[in-house]
GROMACS .gro file of C-alpha atoms in nm:
model
  490
    1MET     CA    1   7.760 -24.771  -4.960
    2THR     CA    2   7.518 -24.839  -5.249
    3HIS     CA    3   7.574 -25.208  -5.370
    4HIS     CA    4   7.491 -25.261  -5.772
    5ASP     CA    5   7.403 -25.623  -5.907
    6PRO     CA    6   7.718 -25.821  -6.139
    7HIS     CA    7   7.525 -25.683  -6.478
    8GLY     CA    8   7.528 -25.302  -6.321
    9VAL     CA    9   7.235 -25.238  -6.278
   10ARG     CA   10   7.121 -25.012  -6.008
   11PRO     CA   11   6.908 -25.173  -5.669
   12ALA     CA   12   6.642 -24.826  -5.785
   13HIS     CA   13   6.595 -24.955  -6.158
   14ALA     CA   14   6.566 -25.319  -6.054
   15ASP     CA   15   6.191 -25.326  -6.074
   16VAL     CA   16   6.172 -25.079  -6.395
   17LYS     CA   17   6.380 -25.359  -6.585
   18ALA     CA   18   6.178 -25.652  -6.448
   19ARG     CA   19   5.885 -25.519  -6.580
   20ALA     CA   20   6.008 -25.379  -6.906
   21LEU     CA   21   6.148 -25.736  -6.924
   22ARG     CA   22   5.804 -25.912  -6.808
   23GLY     CA   23   5.604 -25.582  -7.128
   24ALA     CA   24   5.845 -25.724  -7.374
   25LYS     CA   25   5.646 -26.069  -7.392
   26TRP     CA   26   5.340 -25.943  -7.422
   27THR     CA   27   5.495 -25.682  -7.664
   28VAL     CA   28   5.670 -25.968  -7.906
   29LEU     CA   29   5.359 -26.106  -7.895
   30ASP     CA   30   5.137 -25.798  -7.986
   31LYS     CA   31   5.378 -25.699  -8.267
   32TRP     CA   32   5.420 -26.060  -8.374
   33GLY     CA   33   5.179 -26.211  -8.388
   34SER     CA   34   4.883 -25.913  -8.493
   35ARG     CA   35   5.200 -25.873  -8.781
   36PHE     CA   36   5.189 -26.200  -8.873
   37PHE     CA   37   4.783 -26.202  -8.854
   38SER     CA   38   4.811 -25.841  -9.033
   39PHE     CA   39   5.049 -25.938  -9.320
   40ILE     CA   40   4.847 -26.167  -9.395
   41VAL     CA   41   4.519 -26.027  -9.429
   42PHE     CA   42   4.781 -25.771  -9.634
   43ALA     CA   43   4.891 -26.014  -9.897
   44VAL     CA   44   4.474 -26.151  -9.919
   45LEU     CA   45   4.386 -25.792  -9.968
   46ALA     CA   46   4.715 -25.764 -10.278
   47TYR     CA   47   4.524 -26.014 -10.442
   48LEU     CA   48   4.222 -25.889 -10.523
   49LEU     CA   49   4.284 -25.494 -10.444
   50THR     CA   50   4.439 -25.319 -10.742
   51PRO     CA   51   4.715 -25.104 -10.703
   52GLU     CA   52   4.458 -24.800 -10.744
   53ALA     CA   53   4.232 -24.860 -10.452
   54PHE     CA   54   4.540 -24.884 -10.253
   55GLY     CA   55   4.656 -24.537 -10.309
   56VAL     CA   56   4.361 -24.406 -10.248
   57VAL     CA   57   4.323 -24.530  -9.942
   58ALA     CA   58   4.684 -24.472  -9.869
   59ALA     CA   59   4.611 -24.115  -9.926
   60ALA     CA   60   4.322 -24.065  -9.731
   61GLN     CA   61   4.524 -24.238  -9.416
   62ALA     CA   62   4.790 -24.016  -9.492
   63VAL     CA   63   4.583 -23.709  -9.441
   64ILE     CA   64   4.426 -23.892  -9.121
   65VAL     CA   65   4.787 -23.881  -8.988
   66LEU     CA   66   4.872 -23.474  -9.075
   67VAL     CA   67   4.507 -23.361  -8.939
   68GLN     CA   68   4.485 -23.602  -8.656
   69THR     CA   69   4.842 -23.500  -8.573
   70ILE     CA   70   4.681 -23.096  -8.547
   71THR     CA   71   4.420 -23.162  -8.338
   72GLU     CA   72   4.544 -23.503  -8.074
   73GLN     CA   73   4.816 -23.191  -7.988
   74GLY     CA   74   5.041 -23.511  -7.847
   75ILE     CA   75   4.771 -23.548  -7.513
   76GLY     CA   76   4.860 -23.905  -7.511
   77ALA     CA   77   5.239 -23.821  -7.471
   78THR     CA   78   5.178 -23.623  -7.213
   79VAL     CA   79   5.002 -23.818  -6.953
   80ILE     CA   80   5.249 -24.125  -6.992
   81VAL     CA   81   5.562 -23.941  -6.888
   82GLN     CA   82   5.367 -23.573  -6.625
   83ASP     CA   83   5.410 -23.617  -6.274
   84ARG     CA   84   5.053 -23.606  -6.144
   85ASP     CA   85   4.825 -23.853  -6.208
   86ASP     CA   86   4.473 -23.806  -6.050
   87SER     CA   87   4.189 -23.841  -6.232
   88VAL     CA   88   4.110 -23.476  -6.243
   89SER     CA   89   4.434 -23.441  -6.434
   90ARG     CA   90   4.311 -23.786  -6.691
   91SER     CA   91   3.934 -23.669  -6.707
   92THR     CA   92   4.060 -23.311  -6.831
   93ALA     CA   93   4.346 -23.506  -7.094
   94PHE     CA   94   3.993 -23.697  -7.188
   95TRP     CA   95   3.788 -23.413  -7.328
   96MET     CA   96   4.102 -23.212  -7.453
   97SER     CA   97   4.131 -23.492  -7.630
   98LEU     CA   98   3.693 -23.578  -7.750
   99ALA     CA   99   3.745 -23.212  -7.868
  100SER     CA  100   3.991 -23.221  -8.078
  101GLY     CA  101   3.899 -23.599  -8.237
  102VAL     CA  102   3.550 -23.409  -8.338
  103LEU     CA  103   3.714 -23.103  -8.483
  104GLY     CA  104   3.999 -23.354  -8.695
  105ALA     CA  105   3.712 -23.503  -8.799
  106ALA     CA  106   3.481 -23.195  -8.907
  107ILE     CA  107   3.830 -23.067  -9.078
  108LEU     CA  108   3.845 -23.371  -9.295
  109TRP     CA  109   3.537 -23.403  -9.365
  110VAL     CA  110   3.506 -23.000  -9.537
  111SER     CA  111   3.837 -23.001  -9.672
  112ALA     CA  112   3.779 -23.393  -9.946
  113PRO     CA  113   3.669 -23.206 -10.221
  114LEU     CA  114   4.015 -22.965 -10.204
  115VAL     CA  115   4.230 -23.321 -10.125
  116ALA     CA  116   4.064 -23.505 -10.413
  117GLU     CA  117   4.180 -23.264 -10.640
  118ILE     CA  118   4.564 -23.164 -10.481
  119MET     CA  119   4.614 -23.607 -10.494
  120HIS     CA  120   4.436 -23.642 -10.845
  121SER     CA  121   4.197 -23.946 -10.675
  122PRO     CA  122   3.844 -23.813 -10.732
  123GLN     CA  123   3.715 -24.101 -10.540
  124LEU     CA  124   3.880 -23.994 -10.186
  125GLU     CA  125   3.604 -23.710 -10.174
  126SER     CA  126   3.349 -23.993 -10.137
  127VAL     CA  127   3.554 -24.146  -9.909
  128LEU     CA  128   3.714 -23.872  -9.701
  129PRO     CA  129   3.418 -23.787  -9.497
  130VAL     CA  130   3.298 -24.135  -9.427
  131ILE     CA  131   3.690 -24.261  -9.270
  132SER     CA  132   3.688 -23.936  -9.082
  133GLY     CA  133   3.503 -24.085  -8.812
  134TYR     CA  134   3.815 -24.228  -8.687
  135PHE     CA  135   3.892 -23.912  -8.531
  136ILE     CA  136   3.623 -23.977  -8.275
  137VAL     CA  137   3.667 -24.320  -8.205
  138ARG     CA  138   4.060 -24.253  -8.187
  139ALA     CA  139   4.016 -23.964  -7.938
  140LEU     CA  140   3.818 -24.171  -7.682
  141GLY     CA  141   4.075 -24.394  -7.712
  142THR     CA  142   4.405 -24.198  -7.604
  143VAL     CA  143   4.359 -24.191  -7.257
  144PRO     CA  144   4.396 -24.534  -7.234
  145ASP     CA  145   4.620 -24.629  -7.425
  146ALA     CA  146   4.860 -24.347  -7.308
  147LEU     CA  147   4.760 -24.520  -6.914
  148LEU     CA  148   4.796 -24.913  -7.080
  149LEU     CA  149   5.185 -24.730  -7.159
  150ARG     CA  150   5.281 -24.533  -6.856
  151ARG     CA  151   5.205 -24.805  -6.616
  152LEU     CA  152   5.388 -25.074  -6.841
  153GLN     CA  153   5.093 -25.268  -6.833
  154PHE     CA  154   5.141 -25.392  -7.206
  155LYS     CA  155   4.929 -25.742  -7.189
  156GLY     CA  156   4.632 -25.508  -7.244
  157LEU     CA  157   4.753 -25.391  -7.499
  158ALA     CA  158   4.860 -25.664  -7.712
  159ILE     CA  159   4.538 -25.857  -7.636
  160ARG     CA  160   4.400 -25.547  -7.767
  161THR     CA  161   4.621 -25.515  -8.042
  162ILE     CA  162   4.570 -25.861  -8.205
  163VAL     CA  163   4.211 -25.882  -8.158
  164ALA     CA  164   4.100 -25.490  -8.326
  165THR     CA  165   4.366 -25.702  -8.576
  166THR     CA  166   4.181 -26.033  -8.667
  167LEU     CA  167   3.848 -25.887  -8.639
  168SER     CA  168   3.952 -25.578  -8.899
  169GLY     CA  169   4.092 -25.866  -9.166
  170ALA     CA  170   3.837 -26.073  -9.131
  171ILE     CA  171   3.536 -25.816  -9.259
  172ALA     CA  172   3.813 -25.631  -9.478
  173ILE     CA  173   3.863 -25.981  -9.644
  174ALA     CA  174   3.508 -26.064  -9.671
  175LEU     CA  175   3.421 -25.706  -9.822
  176ALA     CA  176   3.730 -25.740 -10.068
  177PHE     CA  177   3.598 -26.083 -10.221
  178LEU     CA  178   3.183 -25.968 -10.229
  179GLY     CA  179   3.390 -25.688 -10.484
  180PHE     CA  180   3.341 -25.333 -10.191
  181GLY     CA  181   3.697 -25.293 -10.350
  182VAL     CA  182   3.803 -24.959 -10.215
  183TRP     CA  183   3.594 -25.007  -9.902
  184ALA     CA  184   3.727 -25.342  -9.805
  185LEU     CA  185   4.023 -25.082  -9.641
  186VAL     CA  186   3.749 -24.853  -9.515
  187ALA     CA  187   3.601 -25.140  -9.316
  188GLN     CA  188   3.971 -25.207  -9.217
  189VAL     CA  189   4.087 -24.893  -9.088
  190LEU     CA  190   3.708 -24.802  -8.916
  191VAL     CA  191   3.635 -25.097  -8.747
  192GLN     CA  192   4.029 -25.187  -8.607
  193ALA     CA  193   3.996 -24.829  -8.423
  194THR     CA  194   3.669 -24.930  -8.282
  195ALA     CA  195   3.804 -25.277  -8.154
  196SER     CA  196   4.099 -25.137  -8.006
  197THR     CA  197   3.918 -24.850  -7.853
  198THR     CA  198   3.651 -25.115  -7.693
  199MET     CA  199   3.974 -25.311  -7.510
  200VAL     CA  200   4.212 -25.080  -7.417
  201TRP     CA  201   3.885 -24.942  -7.226
  202ILE     CA  202   3.822 -25.266  -7.079
  203ALA     CA  203   4.213 -25.368  -6.970
  204SER     CA  204   4.273 -24.949  -6.831
  205ARG     CA  205   3.945 -24.926  -6.638
  206PHE     CA  206   3.924 -24.587  -6.652
  207ARG     CA  207   3.620 -24.387  -6.712
  208PRO     CA  208   3.594 -24.022  -6.716
  209ARG     CA  209   3.443 -23.762  -6.492
  210LEU     CA  210   3.265 -23.489  -6.582
  211GLN     CA  211   3.498 -23.237  -6.503
  212PHE     CA  212   3.726 -23.040  -6.643
  213ASP     CA  213   4.051 -22.842  -6.420
  214PHE     CA  214   4.138 -22.535  -6.670
  215HIS     CA  215   4.524 -22.561  -6.440
  216SER     CA  216   4.536 -22.927  -6.570
  217SER     CA  217   4.454 -22.856  -6.926
  218ARG     CA  218   4.748 -22.513  -6.887
  219ASP     CA  219   4.970 -22.814  -6.722
  220VAL     CA  220   4.902 -23.076  -7.031
  221LEU     CA  221   4.976 -22.781  -7.326
  222ARG     CA  222   5.285 -22.727  -7.140
  223PHE     CA  223   5.458 -23.016  -7.268
  224SER     CA  224   5.188 -23.130  -7.562
  225TRP     CA  225   5.306 -22.815  -7.774
  226LYS     CA  226   5.693 -22.969  -7.821
  227VAL     CA  227   5.493 -23.293  -7.859
  228LEU     CA  228   5.240 -23.181  -8.136
  229VAL     CA  229   5.579 -23.007  -8.299
  230VAL     CA  230   5.792 -23.285  -8.276
  231ASP     CA  231   5.448 -23.491  -8.423
  232LEU     CA  232   5.378 -23.265  -8.692
  233LEU     CA  233   5.712 -23.299  -8.847
  234SER     CA  234   5.707 -23.741  -8.782
  235THR     CA  235   5.442 -23.673  -8.983
  236GLY     CA  236   5.581 -23.482  -9.280
  237VAL     CA  237   5.869 -23.753  -9.249
  238GLY     CA  238   5.661 -24.045  -9.219
  239GLN     CA  239   5.434 -23.899  -9.486
  240GLY     CA  240   5.588 -23.611  -9.689
  241ASP     CA  241   5.733 -23.900  -9.945
  242LYS     CA  242   5.412 -24.032  -9.941
  243PHE     CA  243   5.215 -23.684 -10.047
  244VAL     CA  244   5.460 -23.624 -10.310
  245VAL     CA  245   5.377 -23.938 -10.488
  246GLY     CA  246   5.016 -23.933 -10.450
  247ALA     CA  247   5.089 -23.538 -10.596
  248VAL     CA  248   5.333 -23.602 -10.793
  249LEU     CA  249   5.312 -23.923 -10.970
  250GLY     CA  250   4.918 -24.037 -10.941
  251PRO     CA  251   4.733 -24.296 -10.697
  252VAL     CA  252   4.877 -24.550 -10.946
  253ALA     CA  253   5.240 -24.502 -10.821
  254LEU     CA  254   5.131 -24.418 -10.465
  255GLY     CA  255   4.929 -24.839 -10.453
  256TYR     CA  256   5.303 -24.958 -10.519
  257TYR     CA  257   5.512 -24.753 -10.308
  258THR     CA  258   5.271 -24.812 -10.024
  259ILE     CA  259   5.247 -25.224 -10.089
  260ALA     CA  260   5.652 -25.171 -10.027
  261ALA     CA  261   5.665 -24.930  -9.730
  262ARG     CA  262   5.352 -25.186  -9.525
  263ILE     CA  263   5.577 -25.479  -9.623
  264LEU     CA  264   5.898 -25.298  -9.479
  265ASN     CA  265   5.644 -25.185  -9.178
  266VAL     CA  266   5.578 -25.584  -9.116
  267VAL     CA  267   5.977 -25.667  -9.040
  268VAL     CA  268   6.049 -25.287  -8.833
  269ASP     CA  269   5.761 -25.356  -8.582
  270ALA     CA  270   5.831 -25.716  -8.539
  271PHE     CA  271   6.191 -25.637  -8.507
  272THR     CA  272   6.276 -25.335  -8.355
  273GLY     CA  273   5.939 -25.213  -8.254
  274VAL     CA  274   5.915 -25.466  -7.994
  275MET     CA  275   6.188 -25.279  -7.806
  276SER     CA  276   6.104 -24.907  -7.949
  277SER     CA  277   5.735 -24.889  -7.867
  278MET     CA  278   5.906 -24.943  -7.468
  279ALA     CA  279   6.085 -24.656  -7.551
  280VAL     CA  280   5.921 -24.350  -7.400
  281PRO     CA  281   5.751 -24.516  -7.065
  282VAL     CA  282   6.094 -24.716  -6.993
  283PHE     CA  283   6.349 -24.435  -7.062
  284ALA     CA  284   6.087 -24.177  -6.850
  285ARG     CA  285   6.146 -24.406  -6.563
  286LEU     CA  286   6.482 -24.313  -6.560
  287LYS     CA  287   6.473 -23.995  -6.616
  288LYS     CA  288   6.666 -23.913  -6.323
  289ASP     CA  289   7.000 -24.113  -6.340
  290PRO     CA  290   7.216 -23.984  -6.750
  291GLU     CA  291   7.421 -24.234  -6.698
  292TYR     CA  292   7.239 -24.534  -6.663
  293THR     CA  293   6.993 -24.383  -6.941
  294ALA     CA  294   7.318 -24.313  -7.205
  295ARG     CA  295   7.428 -24.733  -7.084
  296THR     CA  296   7.044 -24.866  -7.146
  297LEU     CA  297   7.095 -24.641  -7.490
  298THR     CA  298   7.378 -24.799  -7.586
  299ARG     CA  299   7.258 -25.111  -7.508
  300VAL     CA  300   6.895 -25.102  -7.689
  301THR     CA  301   7.052 -25.000  -8.003
  302THR     CA  302   7.347 -25.217  -8.083
  303LEU     CA  303   7.099 -25.502  -8.043
  304SER     CA  304   6.849 -25.327  -8.227
  305LEU     CA  305   7.106 -25.312  -8.542
  306ALA     CA  306   7.184 -25.581  -8.485
  307ALA     CA  307   6.850 -25.796  -8.511
  308THR     CA  308   6.746 -25.544  -8.823
  309VAL     CA  309   7.079 -25.534  -9.027
  310PRO     CA  310   7.027 -25.948  -9.125
  311ALA     CA  311   6.623 -25.941  -9.101
  312PHE     CA  312   6.643 -25.573  -9.347
  313GLY     CA  313   6.936 -25.758  -9.548
  314LEU     CA  314   6.796 -26.072  -9.622
  315LEU     CA  315   6.446 -25.900  -9.725
  316PHE     CA  316   6.636 -25.683  -9.962
  317LEU     CA  317   6.729 -26.052 -10.105
  318LEU     CA  318   6.455 -26.224 -10.117
  319ALA     CA  319   6.228 -25.896 -10.277
  320PRO     CA  320   6.199 -26.036 -10.610
  321VAL     CA  321   6.036 -26.371 -10.509
  322LEU     CA  322   5.876 -26.267 -10.225
  323VAL     CA  323   5.664 -25.942 -10.349
  324PRO     CA  324   5.570 -26.173 -10.666
  325THR     CA  325   5.504 -26.458 -10.490
  326ALA     CA  326   5.283 -26.365 -10.201
  327PHE     CA  327   5.099 -26.044 -10.401
  328GLY     CA  328   5.126 -26.097 -10.737
  329ALA     CA  329   5.271 -26.018 -10.979
  330GLN     CA  330   5.109 -25.710 -11.114
  331TRP     CA  331   5.299 -25.575 -10.761
  332THR     CA  332   5.624 -25.600 -10.923
  333PRO     CA  333   5.682 -25.294 -11.008
  334SER     CA  334   5.716 -25.253 -10.567
  335VAL     CA  335   6.022 -25.403 -10.552
  336PRO     CA  336   6.280 -25.198 -10.633
  337VAL     CA  337   6.156 -24.956 -10.411
  338LEU     CA  338   6.176 -25.182 -10.128
  339GLN     CA  339   6.469 -25.296 -10.143
  340ALA     CA  340   6.599 -24.919 -10.169
  341LEU     CA  341   6.365 -24.848  -9.831
  342CYS     CA  342   6.538 -25.159  -9.727
  343ILE     CA  343   6.894 -24.986  -9.670
  344GLY     CA  344   6.749 -24.673  -9.509
  345SER     CA  345   6.580 -24.934  -9.254
  346ILE     CA  346   6.899 -25.019  -9.126
  347VAL     CA  347   6.996 -24.642  -9.050
  348SER     CA  348   6.653 -24.587  -8.878
  349SER     CA  349   6.716 -24.829  -8.664
  350ILE     CA  350   6.945 -24.658  -8.494
  351THR     CA  351   6.757 -24.389  -8.467
  352TYR     CA  352   6.422 -24.592  -8.292
  353PHE     CA  353   6.548 -24.530  -7.924
  354ASP     CA  354   6.607 -24.112  -7.934
  355ARG     CA  355   6.315 -24.016  -7.879
  356GLY     CA  356   6.225 -24.143  -7.573
  357VAL     CA  357   6.539 -24.060  -7.449
  358LEU     CA  358   6.467 -23.688  -7.543
  359TYR     CA  359   6.123 -23.682  -7.392
  360ALA     CA  360   6.231 -23.872  -7.047
  361ALA     CA  361   6.536 -23.583  -7.038
  362ASP     CA  362   6.292 -23.313  -7.092
  363ARG     CA  363   6.476 -23.191  -7.425
  364ALA     CA  364   6.171 -23.199  -7.672
  365ASP     CA  365   6.322 -22.900  -7.809
  366LEU     CA  366   6.595 -23.085  -7.942
  367GLU     CA  367   6.373 -23.305  -8.097
  368ILE     CA  368   6.132 -23.065  -8.259
  369ILE     CA  369   6.520 -22.987  -8.424
  370ALA     CA  370   6.618 -23.394  -8.526
  371VAL     CA  371   6.261 -23.439  -8.723
  372GLY     CA  372   6.233 -23.071  -8.822
  373VAL     CA  373   6.523 -23.170  -9.045
  374LEU     CA  374   6.418 -23.462  -9.126
  375ALA     CA  375   6.098 -23.401  -9.230
  376VAL     CA  376   6.227 -23.066  -9.471
  377GLY     CA  377   6.477 -23.357  -9.572
  378THR     CA  378   6.242 -23.585  -9.672
  379VAL     CA  379   5.981 -23.390  -9.860
  380LEU     CA  380   6.303 -23.276 -10.033
  381ALA     CA  381   6.408 -23.565 -10.147
  382ALA     CA  382   6.100 -23.721 -10.269
  383TYR     CA  383   6.016 -23.409 -10.462
  384VAL     CA  384   6.327 -23.434 -10.571
  385GLY     CA  385   6.323 -23.796 -10.711
  386ALA     CA  386   5.976 -23.814 -10.818
  387GLN     CA  387   6.095 -23.558 -11.110
  388TYR     CA  388   6.361 -23.959 -11.216
  389GLY     CA  389   6.021 -24.180 -11.089
  390LEU     CA  390   5.898 -24.404 -10.830
  391VAL     CA  391   6.272 -24.586 -10.762
  392ALA     CA  392   6.436 -24.251 -10.737
  393VAL     CA  393   6.223 -24.113 -10.447
  394ALA     CA  394   6.319 -24.460 -10.258
  395ILE     CA  395   6.685 -24.405 -10.325
  396ALA     CA  396   6.673 -24.009 -10.260
  397VAL     CA  397   6.453 -24.096  -9.927
  398THR     CA  398   6.678 -24.305  -9.784
  399ALA     CA  399   7.015 -24.081  -9.916
  400ARG     CA  400   6.835 -23.881  -9.627
  401MET     CA  401   6.841 -24.110  -9.340
  402PHE     CA  402   7.233 -24.076  -9.396
  403LEU     CA  403   7.295 -23.766  -9.430
  404THR     CA  404   7.020 -23.673  -9.126
  405LEU     CA  405   7.236 -23.928  -8.869
  406PRO     CA  406   7.525 -23.720  -8.705
  407LEU     CA  407   7.231 -23.453  -8.620
  408ARG     CA  408   7.072 -23.694  -8.437
  409LEU     CA  409   7.415 -23.846  -8.230
  410TRP     CA  410   7.479 -23.441  -8.135
  411LEU     CA  411   7.205 -23.351  -8.014
  412LEU     CA  412   7.200 -23.691  -7.806
  413LYS     CA  413   7.521 -23.599  -7.684
  414ILE     CA  414   7.326 -23.224  -7.551
  415ALA     CA  415   7.041 -23.403  -7.385
  416ILE     CA  416   7.211 -23.684  -7.138
  417GLY     CA  417   7.607 -23.644  -7.251
  418LEU     CA  418   7.604 -23.945  -7.436
  419ARG     CA  419   7.955 -24.058  -7.478
  420LEU     CA  420   7.966 -24.047  -7.925
  421ARG     CA  421   8.267 -24.269  -7.964
  422THR     CA  422   8.179 -24.526  -7.761
  423TYR     CA  423   7.792 -24.529  -7.856
  424VAL     CA  424   7.967 -24.521  -8.265
  425TRP     CA  425   8.151 -24.774  -8.166
  426SER     CA  426   7.959 -25.060  -8.034
  427TRP     CA  427   7.755 -25.043  -8.366
  428LYS     CA  428   8.127 -25.262  -8.503
  429ALA     CA  429   8.041 -25.562  -8.534
  430PRO     CA  430   7.634 -25.533  -8.648
  431VAL     CA  431   7.840 -25.290  -8.934
  432ALA     CA  432   8.105 -25.498  -8.973
  433GLY     CA  433   7.850 -25.782  -9.066
  434ALA     CA  434   7.629 -25.524  -9.273
  435VAL     CA  435   7.916 -25.469  -9.509
  436ALA     CA  436   7.994 -25.882  -9.519
  437LEU     CA  437   7.610 -25.923  -9.548
  438PHE     CA  438   7.628 -25.739  -9.942
  439PHE     CA  439   7.923 -25.837 -10.041
  440THR     CA  440   7.883 -26.204 -10.033
  441ALA     CA  441   7.528 -26.134 -10.187
  442ALA     CA  442   7.669 -26.044 -10.453
  443VAL     CA  443   7.980 -26.236 -10.557
  444LEU     CA  444   7.714 -26.494 -10.499
  445SER     CA  445   7.462 -26.328 -10.686
  446GLN     CA  446   7.715 -26.314 -11.002
  447LEU     CA  447   7.828 -26.660 -10.981
  448LEU     CA  448   7.516 -26.778 -10.978
  449ARG     CA  449   7.327 -26.535 -11.210
  450ASP     CA  450   7.299 -26.828 -11.443
  451SER     CA  451   7.080 -27.023 -11.228
  452ARG     CA  452   6.698 -27.006 -11.203
  453GLU     CA  453   6.591 -26.668 -10.963
  454PRO     CA  454   6.403 -26.877 -10.707
  455VAL     CA  455   6.764 -27.077 -10.656
  456GLU     CA  456   6.971 -26.811 -10.718
  457VAL     CA  457   6.824 -26.558 -10.447
  458LEU     CA  458   6.777 -26.889 -10.247
  459VAL     CA  459   7.119 -26.992 -10.194
  460THR     CA  460   7.246 -26.614 -10.192
  461SER     CA  461   7.071 -26.537  -9.901
  462ALA     CA  462   7.214 -26.852  -9.693
  463GLY     CA  463   7.534 -26.755  -9.798
  464ALA     CA  464   7.499 -26.366  -9.683
  465LEU     CA  465   7.289 -26.493  -9.391
  466LEU     CA  466   7.599 -26.699  -9.254
  467ALA     CA  467   7.854 -26.425  -9.404
  468TYR     CA  468   7.680 -26.150  -9.108
  469SER     CA  469   7.646 -26.452  -8.848
  470VAL     CA  470   8.029 -26.530  -8.826
  471CYS     CA  471   8.099 -26.163  -8.840
  472ILE     CA  472   7.934 -26.095  -8.549
  473ALA     CA  473   8.084 -26.424  -8.381
  474LEU     CA  474   8.418 -26.278  -8.434
  475LEU     CA  475   8.352 -25.987  -8.385
  476ASP     CA  476   8.184 -25.971  -8.053
  477ARG     CA  477   8.021 -26.290  -7.882
  478LYS     CA  478   7.933 -26.087  -7.620
  479LEU     CA  479   7.682 -25.986  -7.853
  480ILE     CA  480   7.524 -26.312  -8.023
  481HIS     CA  481   7.449 -26.390  -7.611
  482MET     CA  482   7.272 -26.108  -7.631
  483LEU     CA  483   7.104 -26.189  -7.848
  484ARG     CA  484   6.998 -26.515  -7.767
  485GLY     CA  485   6.899 -26.400  -7.448
  486LEU     CA  486   6.640 -26.157  -7.606
  487ALA     CA  487   6.464 -26.387  -7.793
  488ALA     CA  488   6.466 -26.629  -7.483
  489ARG     CA  489   6.329 -26.410  -7.282
  490SER     CA  490   6.069 -26.333  -7.613
   0.00000   0.00000   0.00000
């Protein structure tokens, strides 16, 4: 008879759980430490550079993500989840990745004039050829990076991120002070990629051989084409709104939108990113046990939602003071955009682990459906919103998260037999807490409307956070203990 521990963790999964928890400590350092410094760098650059400069580089990065997705072919994800792991298969994947990187750089170089015309930004014609070197540098690090994830070696990944963020940020600030403008941001992208690739080569100790096995390449392509489709559609989700804003509203509007999105991403990475970055490798090790996978997904999703509701709720409330104080008054138009995106990010936190579960269950086809619907919805929502202005884009993009959530849940039920009633009911405390948080904020805002704005915002935020905490404590004390445990391990 098989014995289980008091917490329902099977012996076969104990090693995975222990390694995941050890990895979480390094992932927290990776996400929180590097993002804190990145935020400081970001704030300094926002003071020194114009919205147009940020818009130009945001447009370049949107194009980079699109071309990189096409050329990278999901090779990194394939290395993480495939059963075969030997020097021949790793070397084959490396040479495939490098060839794809060279192809991506060539595509970006040649298409620079066309992209500049579409995005109404002449400066892109000179920026894109320079920044195209990112593809080759990134391709060199794809396999070493994937091997660290496969082995759950999050220490090496954390050190990689911290070193790359610090070095690239310092160089970008120095160039901005010297008056290099948009080129300071270009240098930041290239230096960060170079430092990151160097560090993963050191940490993984991977050295490719002059070998290429066509059988291994077919194995890679057999899975990676599905990942490629998912990643390509994900680019539509993550960059589609930026393409539309740049093409319809111009680089200045894209600069405002980018600042709001960057601030939001700092919070996403610091909270949910700690767990979601571990989703694919951890769930891949649990893929033979759908029941345990479903229980694990329920726990981590509830934790994610419980952590992100107050995080995004407070960001929503503090935005009117935070943005002009941290980045300068010139970024005030970003405030309502950030607030609208905060609401959508609360809903998005529910889905951060879905991809890891579907990949582990070998149901990348279901992820293609989910991300395809979301990508089309993102582009359509952004285009419709752009007809009414920048804030309307953010509101429309947020609305599409609510509309596509039921599809996500249904696909999880198909893949792992997830009990949807149990899954959704596990969110009761965070959802009720969100209602309490925003209701309390609305009441306090009305009562304090004659006060100075900083006082109103701070008192309202404190009261709203208190209301959320009381609601969680009343409805789900176990969740409080889980959050404390996660914080203690972190």
